[in-house]
Short mmCIF file of C-alpha atoms in Angstrom, two decimals:
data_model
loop_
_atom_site.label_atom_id
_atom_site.label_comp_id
_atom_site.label_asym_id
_atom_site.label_seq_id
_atom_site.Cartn_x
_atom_site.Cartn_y
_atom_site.Cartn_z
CA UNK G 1128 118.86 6.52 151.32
CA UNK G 1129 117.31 10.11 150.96
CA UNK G 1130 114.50 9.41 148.67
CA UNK G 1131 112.55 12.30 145.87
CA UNK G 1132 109.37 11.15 147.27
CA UNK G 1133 106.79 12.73 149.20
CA UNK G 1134 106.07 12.36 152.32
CA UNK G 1135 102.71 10.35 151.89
CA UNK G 1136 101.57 7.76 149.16
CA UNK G 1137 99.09 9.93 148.16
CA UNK G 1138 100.99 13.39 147.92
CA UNK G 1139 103.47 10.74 146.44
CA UNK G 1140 100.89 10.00 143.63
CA UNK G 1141 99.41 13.13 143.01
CA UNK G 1142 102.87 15.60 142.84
CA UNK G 1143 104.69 12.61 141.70
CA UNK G 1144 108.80 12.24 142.70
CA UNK G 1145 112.15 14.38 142.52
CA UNK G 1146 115.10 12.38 140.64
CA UNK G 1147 117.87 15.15 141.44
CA UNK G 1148 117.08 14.32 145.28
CA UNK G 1149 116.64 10.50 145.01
CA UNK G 1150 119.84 8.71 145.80
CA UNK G 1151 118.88 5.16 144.33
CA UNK G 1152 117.90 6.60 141.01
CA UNK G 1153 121.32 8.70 140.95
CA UNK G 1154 123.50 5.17 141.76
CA UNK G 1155 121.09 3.85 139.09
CA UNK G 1156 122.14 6.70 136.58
CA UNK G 1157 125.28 7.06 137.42
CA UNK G 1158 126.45 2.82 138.02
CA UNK G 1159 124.14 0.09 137.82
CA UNK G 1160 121.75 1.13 134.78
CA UNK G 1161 123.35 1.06 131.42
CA UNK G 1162 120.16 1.43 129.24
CA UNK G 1163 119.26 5.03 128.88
CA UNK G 1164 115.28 4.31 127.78
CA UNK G 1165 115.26 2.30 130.96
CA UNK G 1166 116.35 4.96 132.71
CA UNK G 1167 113.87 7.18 130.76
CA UNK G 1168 111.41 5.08 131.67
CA UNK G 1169 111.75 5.16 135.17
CA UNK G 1170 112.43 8.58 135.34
CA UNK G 1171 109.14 9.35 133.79
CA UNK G 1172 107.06 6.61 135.96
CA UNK G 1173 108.63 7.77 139.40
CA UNK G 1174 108.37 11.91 138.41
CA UNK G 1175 104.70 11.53 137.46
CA UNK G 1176 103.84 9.46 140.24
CA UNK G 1177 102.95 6.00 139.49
CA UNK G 1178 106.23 4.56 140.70
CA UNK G 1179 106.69 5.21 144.79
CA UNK G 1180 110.38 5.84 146.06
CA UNK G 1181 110.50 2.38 147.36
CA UNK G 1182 110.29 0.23 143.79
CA UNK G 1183 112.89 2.73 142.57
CA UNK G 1184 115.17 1.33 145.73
CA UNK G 1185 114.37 -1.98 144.72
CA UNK G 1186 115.16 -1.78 141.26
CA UNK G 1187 118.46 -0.16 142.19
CA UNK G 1188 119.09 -3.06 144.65
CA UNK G 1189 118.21 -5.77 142.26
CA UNK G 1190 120.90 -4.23 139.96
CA UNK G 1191 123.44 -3.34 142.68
CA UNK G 1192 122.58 -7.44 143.58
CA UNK G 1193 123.68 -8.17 139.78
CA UNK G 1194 126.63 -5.95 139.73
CA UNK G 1195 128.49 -7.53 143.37
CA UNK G 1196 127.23 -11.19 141.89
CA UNK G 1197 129.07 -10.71 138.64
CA UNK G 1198 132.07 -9.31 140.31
CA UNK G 1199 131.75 -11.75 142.98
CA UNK G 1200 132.00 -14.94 139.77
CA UNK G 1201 135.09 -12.44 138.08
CA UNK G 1202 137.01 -12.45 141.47
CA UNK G 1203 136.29 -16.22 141.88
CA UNK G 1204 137.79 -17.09 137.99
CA UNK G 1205 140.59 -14.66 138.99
CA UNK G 1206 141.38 -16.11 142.62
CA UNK G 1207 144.48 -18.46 141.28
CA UNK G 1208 145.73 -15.70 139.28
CA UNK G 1209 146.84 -13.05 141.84
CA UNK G 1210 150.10 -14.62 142.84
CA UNK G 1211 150.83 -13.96 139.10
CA UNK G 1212 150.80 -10.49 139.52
CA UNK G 1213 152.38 -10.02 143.23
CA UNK G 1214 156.03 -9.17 143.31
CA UNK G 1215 158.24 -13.13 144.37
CA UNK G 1216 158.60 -11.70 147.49
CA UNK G 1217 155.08 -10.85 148.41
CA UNK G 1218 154.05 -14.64 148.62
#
């Protein structure tokens, strides 16, 4: 994913990161993060440079991880349910 980062650690660390160009923290904004001073908080870690692009991907794939196991369980309590909603002559 196209990262806000710089292209060395230590440019990284000194000019700090770009959220508006970093892809995980937009899919963390926009689906996986639902608690806006955790968002904050990254936000302000990664943009002054003490969070690198890369622990803003993992965060954002430890909650995309979350997300697909929790639908993963709902589709799994769901399974014997579908025929319920297919048309008798779908089955």
């Amino acid at each position: 994913a196209i990262s806000g980062g710089q292209p060395t650690v230590e440019e990284h660390r000194r000019l700090g990161g770009d959220v508006s160009k970093d892809v995980a923290y937009q899919y963390l904004q926009f689906f996986f993060e639902n608690d806006d001073s955790a968002l904050s908080e990254i936000k302000s870690e990664y943009e002054s440079g003490r969070m690198l692009a890369g622990e803003v991907k993992q965060i954002c794939i430890d909650r995309a991880t979350e997300w697909l196991s929790d639908l993963k369980q709902r589709r799994d309590q769901m399974a014997d349910s579908v025929p319920d909603f297919l048309a008798s002559d779908a089955i």
